[in-house]
mmCIF file of C-alpha atoms and ligand atoms in Angstrom:
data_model
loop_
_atom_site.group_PDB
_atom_site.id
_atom_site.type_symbol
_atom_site.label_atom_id
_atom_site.label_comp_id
_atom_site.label_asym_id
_atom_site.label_seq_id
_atom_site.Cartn_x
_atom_site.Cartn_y
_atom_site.Cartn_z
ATOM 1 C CA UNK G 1019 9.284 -11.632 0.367
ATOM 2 C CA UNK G 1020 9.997 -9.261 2.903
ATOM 3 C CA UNK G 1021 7.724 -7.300 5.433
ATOM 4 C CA UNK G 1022 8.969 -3.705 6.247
ATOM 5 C CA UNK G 1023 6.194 -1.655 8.375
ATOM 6 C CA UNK G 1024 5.514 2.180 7.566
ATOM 7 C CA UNK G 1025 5.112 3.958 10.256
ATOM 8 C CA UNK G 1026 7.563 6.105 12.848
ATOM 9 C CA UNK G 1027 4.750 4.977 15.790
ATOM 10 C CA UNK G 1028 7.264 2.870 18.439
ATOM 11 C CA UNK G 1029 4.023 0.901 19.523
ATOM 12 C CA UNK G 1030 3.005 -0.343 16.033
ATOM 13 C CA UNK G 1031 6.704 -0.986 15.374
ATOM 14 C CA UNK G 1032 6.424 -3.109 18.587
ATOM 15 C CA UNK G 1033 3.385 -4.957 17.615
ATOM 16 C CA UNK G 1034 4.646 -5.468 14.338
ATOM 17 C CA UNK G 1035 7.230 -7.053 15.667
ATOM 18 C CA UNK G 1036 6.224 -8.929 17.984
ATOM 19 C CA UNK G 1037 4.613 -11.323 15.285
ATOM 20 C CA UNK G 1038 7.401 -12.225 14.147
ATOM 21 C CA UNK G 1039 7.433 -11.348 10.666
ATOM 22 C CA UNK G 1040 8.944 -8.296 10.689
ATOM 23 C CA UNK G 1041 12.124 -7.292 8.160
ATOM 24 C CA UNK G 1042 12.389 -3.880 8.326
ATOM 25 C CA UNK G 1043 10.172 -0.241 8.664
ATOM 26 C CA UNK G 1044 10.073 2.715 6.664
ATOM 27 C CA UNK G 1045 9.766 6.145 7.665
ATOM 28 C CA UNK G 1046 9.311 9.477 6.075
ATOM 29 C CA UNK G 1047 9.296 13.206 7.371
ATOM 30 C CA UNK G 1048 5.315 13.023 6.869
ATOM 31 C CA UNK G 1049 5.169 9.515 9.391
ATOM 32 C CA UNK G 1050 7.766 11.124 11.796
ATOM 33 C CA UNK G 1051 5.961 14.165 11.939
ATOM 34 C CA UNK G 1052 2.835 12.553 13.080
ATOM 35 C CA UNK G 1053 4.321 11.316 16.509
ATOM 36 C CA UNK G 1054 4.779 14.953 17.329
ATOM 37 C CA UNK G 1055 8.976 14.763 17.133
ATOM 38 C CA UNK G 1056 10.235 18.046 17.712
ATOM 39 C CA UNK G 1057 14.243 19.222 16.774
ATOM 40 C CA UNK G 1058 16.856 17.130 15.076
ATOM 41 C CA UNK G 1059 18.001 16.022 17.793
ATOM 42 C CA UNK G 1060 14.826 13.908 19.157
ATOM 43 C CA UNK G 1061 14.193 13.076 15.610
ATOM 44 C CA UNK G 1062 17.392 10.877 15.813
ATOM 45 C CA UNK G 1063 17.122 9.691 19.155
ATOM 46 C CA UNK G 1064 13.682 8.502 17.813
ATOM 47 C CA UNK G 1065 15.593 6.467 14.626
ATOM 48 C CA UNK G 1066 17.500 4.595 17.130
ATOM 49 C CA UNK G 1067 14.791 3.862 19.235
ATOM 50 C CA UNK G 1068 13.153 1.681 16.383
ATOM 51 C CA UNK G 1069 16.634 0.563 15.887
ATOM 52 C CA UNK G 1070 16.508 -0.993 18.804
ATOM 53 C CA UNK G 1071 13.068 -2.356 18.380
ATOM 54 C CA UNK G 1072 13.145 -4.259 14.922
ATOM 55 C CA UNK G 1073 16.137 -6.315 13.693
ATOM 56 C CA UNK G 1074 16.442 -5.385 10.204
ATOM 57 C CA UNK G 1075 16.695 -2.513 7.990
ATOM 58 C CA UNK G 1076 15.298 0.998 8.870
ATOM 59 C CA UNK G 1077 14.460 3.609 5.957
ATOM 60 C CA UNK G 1078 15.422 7.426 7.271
ATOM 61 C CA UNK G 1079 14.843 9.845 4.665
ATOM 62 C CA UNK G 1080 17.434 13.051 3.596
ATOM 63 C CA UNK G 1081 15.326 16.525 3.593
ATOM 64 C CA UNK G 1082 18.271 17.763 1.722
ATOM 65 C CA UNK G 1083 17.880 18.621 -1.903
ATOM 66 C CA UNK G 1084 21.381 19.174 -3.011
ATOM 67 C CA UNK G 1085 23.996 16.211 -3.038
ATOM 68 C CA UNK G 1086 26.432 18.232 -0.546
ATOM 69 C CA UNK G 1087 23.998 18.567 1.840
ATOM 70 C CA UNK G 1088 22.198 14.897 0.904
ATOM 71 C CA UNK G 1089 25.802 13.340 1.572
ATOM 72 C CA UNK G 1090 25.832 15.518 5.026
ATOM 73 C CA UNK G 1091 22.987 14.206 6.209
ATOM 74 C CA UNK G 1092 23.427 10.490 5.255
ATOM 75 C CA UNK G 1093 26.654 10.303 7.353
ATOM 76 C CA UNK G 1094 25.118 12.032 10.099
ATOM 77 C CA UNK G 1095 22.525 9.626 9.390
ATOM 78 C CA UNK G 1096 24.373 5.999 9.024
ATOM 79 C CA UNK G 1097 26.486 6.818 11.737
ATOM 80 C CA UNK G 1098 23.466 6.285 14.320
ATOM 81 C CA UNK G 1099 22.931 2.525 13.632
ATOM 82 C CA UNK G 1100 24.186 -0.415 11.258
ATOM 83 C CA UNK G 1101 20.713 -0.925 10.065
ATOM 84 C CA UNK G 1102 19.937 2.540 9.052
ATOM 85 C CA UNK G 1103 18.982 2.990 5.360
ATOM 86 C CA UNK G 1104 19.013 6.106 3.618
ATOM 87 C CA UNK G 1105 16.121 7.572 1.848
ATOM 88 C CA UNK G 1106 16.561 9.683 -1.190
ATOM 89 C CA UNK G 1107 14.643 11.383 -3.376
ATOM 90 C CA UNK G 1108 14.787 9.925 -7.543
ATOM 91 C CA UNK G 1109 15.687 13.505 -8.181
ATOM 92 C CA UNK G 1110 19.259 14.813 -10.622
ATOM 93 C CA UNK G 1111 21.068 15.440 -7.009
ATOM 94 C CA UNK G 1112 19.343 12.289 -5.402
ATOM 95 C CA UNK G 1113 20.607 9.871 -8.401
ATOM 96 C CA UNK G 1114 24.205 11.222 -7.959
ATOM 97 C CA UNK G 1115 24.117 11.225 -3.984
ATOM 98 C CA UNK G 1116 22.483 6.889 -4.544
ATOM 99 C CA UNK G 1117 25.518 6.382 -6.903
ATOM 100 C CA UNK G 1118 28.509 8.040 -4.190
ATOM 101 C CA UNK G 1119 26.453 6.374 -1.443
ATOM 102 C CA UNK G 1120 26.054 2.836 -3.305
ATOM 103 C CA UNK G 1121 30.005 3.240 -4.126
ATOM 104 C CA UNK G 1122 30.776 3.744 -0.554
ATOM 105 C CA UNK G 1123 28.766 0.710 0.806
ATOM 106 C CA UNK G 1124 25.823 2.741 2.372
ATOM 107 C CA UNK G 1125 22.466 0.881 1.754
ATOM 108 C CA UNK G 1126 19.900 3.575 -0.216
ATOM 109 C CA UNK G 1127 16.369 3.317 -0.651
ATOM 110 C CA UNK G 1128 15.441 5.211 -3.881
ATOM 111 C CA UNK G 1129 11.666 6.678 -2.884
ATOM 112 C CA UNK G 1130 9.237 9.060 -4.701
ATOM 113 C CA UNK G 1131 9.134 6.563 -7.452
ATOM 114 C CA UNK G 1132 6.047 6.819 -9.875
ATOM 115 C CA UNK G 1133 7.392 5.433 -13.434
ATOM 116 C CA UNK G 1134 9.904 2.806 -14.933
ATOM 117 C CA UNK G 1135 12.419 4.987 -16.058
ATOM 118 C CA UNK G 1136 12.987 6.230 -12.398
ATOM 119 C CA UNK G 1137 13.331 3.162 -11.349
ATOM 120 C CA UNK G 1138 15.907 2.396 -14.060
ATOM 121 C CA UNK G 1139 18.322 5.290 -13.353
ATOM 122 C CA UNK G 1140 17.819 4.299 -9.470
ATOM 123 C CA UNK G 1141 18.744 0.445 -10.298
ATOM 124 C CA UNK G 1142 21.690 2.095 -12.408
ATOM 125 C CA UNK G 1143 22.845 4.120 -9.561
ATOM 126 C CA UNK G 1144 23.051 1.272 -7.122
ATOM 127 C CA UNK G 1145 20.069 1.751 -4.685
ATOM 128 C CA UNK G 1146 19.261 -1.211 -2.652
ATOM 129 C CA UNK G 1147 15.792 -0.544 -2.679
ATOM 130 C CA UNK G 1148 13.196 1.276 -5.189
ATOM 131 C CA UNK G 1149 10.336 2.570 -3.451
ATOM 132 C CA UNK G 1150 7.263 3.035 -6.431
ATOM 133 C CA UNK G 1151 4.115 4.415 -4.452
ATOM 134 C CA UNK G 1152 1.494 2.901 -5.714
ATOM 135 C CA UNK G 1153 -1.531 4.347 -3.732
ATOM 136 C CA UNK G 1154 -0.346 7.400 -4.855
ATOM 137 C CA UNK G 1155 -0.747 6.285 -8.132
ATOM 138 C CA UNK G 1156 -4.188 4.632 -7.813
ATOM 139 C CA UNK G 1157 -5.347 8.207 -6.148
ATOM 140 C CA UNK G 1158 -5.135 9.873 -9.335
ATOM 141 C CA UNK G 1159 -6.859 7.008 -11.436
ATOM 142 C CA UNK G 1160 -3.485 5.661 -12.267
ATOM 143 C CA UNK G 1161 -2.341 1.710 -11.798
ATOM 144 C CA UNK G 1162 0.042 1.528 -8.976
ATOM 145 C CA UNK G 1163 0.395 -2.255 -9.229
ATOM 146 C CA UNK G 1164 0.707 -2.576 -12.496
ATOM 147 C CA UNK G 1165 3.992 -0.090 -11.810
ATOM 148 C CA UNK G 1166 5.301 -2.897 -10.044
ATOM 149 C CA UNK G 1167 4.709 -5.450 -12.441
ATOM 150 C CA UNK G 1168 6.863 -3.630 -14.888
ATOM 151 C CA UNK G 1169 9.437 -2.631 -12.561
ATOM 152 C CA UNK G 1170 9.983 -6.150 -11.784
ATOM 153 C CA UNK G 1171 10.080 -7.052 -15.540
ATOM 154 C CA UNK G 1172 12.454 -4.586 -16.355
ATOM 155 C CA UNK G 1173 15.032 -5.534 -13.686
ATOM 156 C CA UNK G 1174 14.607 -9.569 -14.276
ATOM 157 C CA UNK G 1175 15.862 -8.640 -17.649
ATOM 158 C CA UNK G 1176 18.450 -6.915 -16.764
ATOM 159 C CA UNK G 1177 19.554 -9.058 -13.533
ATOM 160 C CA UNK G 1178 19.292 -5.432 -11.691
ATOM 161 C CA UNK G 1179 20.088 -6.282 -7.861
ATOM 162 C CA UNK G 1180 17.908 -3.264 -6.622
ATOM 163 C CA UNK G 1181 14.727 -4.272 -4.519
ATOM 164 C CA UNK G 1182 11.378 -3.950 -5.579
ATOM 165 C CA UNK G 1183 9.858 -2.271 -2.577
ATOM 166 C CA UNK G 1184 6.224 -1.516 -2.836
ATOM 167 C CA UNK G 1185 5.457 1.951 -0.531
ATOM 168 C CA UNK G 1186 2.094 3.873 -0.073
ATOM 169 C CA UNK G 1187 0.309 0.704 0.042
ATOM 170 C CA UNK G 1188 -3.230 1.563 0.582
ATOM 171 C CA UNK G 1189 -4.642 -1.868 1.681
ATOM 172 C CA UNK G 1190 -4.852 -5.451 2.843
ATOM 173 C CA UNK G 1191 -5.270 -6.133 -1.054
ATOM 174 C CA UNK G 1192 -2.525 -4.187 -1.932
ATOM 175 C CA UNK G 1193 -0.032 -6.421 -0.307
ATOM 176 C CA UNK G 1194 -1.444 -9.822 -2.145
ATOM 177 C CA UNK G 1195 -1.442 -7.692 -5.241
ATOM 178 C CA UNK G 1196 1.673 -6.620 -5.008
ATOM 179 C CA UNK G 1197 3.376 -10.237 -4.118
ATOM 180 C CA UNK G 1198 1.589 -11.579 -7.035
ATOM 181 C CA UNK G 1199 3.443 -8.558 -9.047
ATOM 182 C CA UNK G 1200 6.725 -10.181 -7.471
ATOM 183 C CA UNK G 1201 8.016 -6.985 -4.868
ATOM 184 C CA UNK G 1202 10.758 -8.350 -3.030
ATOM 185 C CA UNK G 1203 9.252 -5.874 -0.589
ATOM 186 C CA UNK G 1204 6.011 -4.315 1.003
ATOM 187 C CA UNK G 1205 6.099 -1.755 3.566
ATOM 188 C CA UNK G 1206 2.401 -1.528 4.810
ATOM 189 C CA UNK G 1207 0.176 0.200 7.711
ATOM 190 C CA UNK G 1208 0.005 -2.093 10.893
ATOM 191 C CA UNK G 1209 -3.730 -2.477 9.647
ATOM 192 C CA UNK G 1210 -3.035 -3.861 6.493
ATOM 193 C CA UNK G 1211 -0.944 -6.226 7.751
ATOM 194 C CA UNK G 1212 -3.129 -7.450 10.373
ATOM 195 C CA UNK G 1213 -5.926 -7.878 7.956
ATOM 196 C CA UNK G 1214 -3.869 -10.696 5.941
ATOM 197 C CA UNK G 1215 -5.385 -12.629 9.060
ATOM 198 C CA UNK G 1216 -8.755 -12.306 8.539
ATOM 199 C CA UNK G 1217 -11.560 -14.320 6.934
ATOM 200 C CA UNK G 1218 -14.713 -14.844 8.493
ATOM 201 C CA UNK G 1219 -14.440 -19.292 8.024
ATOM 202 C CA UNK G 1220 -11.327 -19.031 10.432
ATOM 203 C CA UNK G 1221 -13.315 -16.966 13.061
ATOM 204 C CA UNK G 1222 -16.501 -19.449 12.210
ATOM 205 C CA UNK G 1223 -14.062 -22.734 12.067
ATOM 206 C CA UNK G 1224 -12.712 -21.527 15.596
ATOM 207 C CA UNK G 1225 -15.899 -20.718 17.104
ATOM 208 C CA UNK G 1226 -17.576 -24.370 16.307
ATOM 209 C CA UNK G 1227 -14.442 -26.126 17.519
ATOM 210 C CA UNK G 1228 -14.160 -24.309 20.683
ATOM 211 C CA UNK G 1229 -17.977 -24.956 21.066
ATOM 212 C CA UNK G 1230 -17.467 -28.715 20.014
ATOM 213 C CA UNK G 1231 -14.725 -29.385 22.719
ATOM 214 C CA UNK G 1232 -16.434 -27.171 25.567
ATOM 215 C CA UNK G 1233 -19.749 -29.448 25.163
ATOM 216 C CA UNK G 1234 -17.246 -32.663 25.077
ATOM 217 C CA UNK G 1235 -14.126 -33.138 26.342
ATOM 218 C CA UNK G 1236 -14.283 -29.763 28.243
ATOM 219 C CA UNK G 1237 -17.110 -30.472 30.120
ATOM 220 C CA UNK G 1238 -16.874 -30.197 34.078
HETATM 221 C C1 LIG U 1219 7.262 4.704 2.382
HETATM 222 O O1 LIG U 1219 8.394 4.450 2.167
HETATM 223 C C2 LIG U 1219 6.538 5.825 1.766
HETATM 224 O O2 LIG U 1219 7.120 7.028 2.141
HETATM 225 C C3 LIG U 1219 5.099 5.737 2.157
HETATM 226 O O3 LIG U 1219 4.665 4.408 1.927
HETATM 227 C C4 LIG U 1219 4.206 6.730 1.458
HETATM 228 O O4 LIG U 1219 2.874 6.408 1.754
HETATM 229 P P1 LIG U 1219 1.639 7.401 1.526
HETATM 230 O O5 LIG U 1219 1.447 7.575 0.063
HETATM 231 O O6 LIG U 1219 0.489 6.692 2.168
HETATM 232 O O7 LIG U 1219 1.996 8.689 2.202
#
């Protein structure tokens, strides 16, 4: 299972990885818009940054909506770094811009995913990853993980080589659930990743034995 972090923030990308369990991070114009980017031009210098930063793949999203201009921007895109992965849309021009992209050995990550039969046409077009956004899902009363669990299904049949990569994950609990749904992939908050850490007998279990060998051995 890989861990891909969602967020364009350089220090959480740095924390991230400095635990060592990093994969990859996603990004979308919403994240990169939060750290205040302004132009094209910073925007990119900013994808290399995290480049530089994490060792594995990086999602960068098209804001075109036709395949010309999709195609455009991917080059323009994949041309700034080996790792860069490009982030398209599961719309009629995204599918066909996945397909010439998948055919020309450019790694795609298929996002705005929200039912099975997107995820089919994406797997059929090649994409290396499916993003299904399952908080999205859970914020209008729907089942986001259960999305996953039938994405997964689908594509065992089927031997589809597309990843499984569960996005707008909401929570610590969202990442469990979403391994137990078999995602080859979560891409989570820095907070929801650090909160796999917790539970309360660890803290307790730490406390007593640093209180145990301070009264003992550690006694001056
Ligand atoms: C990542 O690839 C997605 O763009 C992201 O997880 C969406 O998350 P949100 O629903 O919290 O905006």
């Amino acid at each position: 299972m890989k861990f891909f972090i969602d967020t364009a923030n350089i220090e959480q990308i740095k924390e991230a990885q400095s635990l060592g369990i990093l994969d990859g991070v996603t990004t979308n114009p919403s994240l990169v818009a939060k750290e205040g980017i302004v132009g094209r031009e910073a925007l990119l210098k900013h994808y290399v940054k995290i480049c530089n930063i994490v060792d594995g793949d990086v999602s960068a999203e098209v804001i075109a909506t036709d395949f010309n201009g999709m195609i455009k921007e991917a080059e323009e895109l994949s041309a700034l770094h080996p790792n860069i992965v490009i982030k398209v849309p599961i719309i009629k021009e995204g599918l066909k811009a996945i397909k010439y992209l998948s055919d020309m050995g450019i790694k795609t990550n298929c996002t705005l995913v929200f039912s099975p039969g997107q995820a089919i046409l994406a797997a059929k077009a090649g994409a290396t990853y499916l993003s299904p956004f399952i908080g999205r899902l859970d914020d209008i009363a729907s089942d986001g993980v259960d999305l996953i669990r039938k994405i997964v299904s689908i594509y065992g049949y089927y031997g589809f080589q597309t990843e499984v990569l569960a996005a707008s994950i909401r929570s610590t609990q969202h990442i469990i659930q979403c391994a137990e749904a078999g995602a080859d992939v979560v891409t989570s908050p820095l907070d929801s990743i650090l909160g796999l850490l917790k539970h309360p007998l660890t803290d307790l279990g730490l406390q007593k034995f640093l209180s145990d060998y301070n009264s003992t051995v550690g006694k001056k």
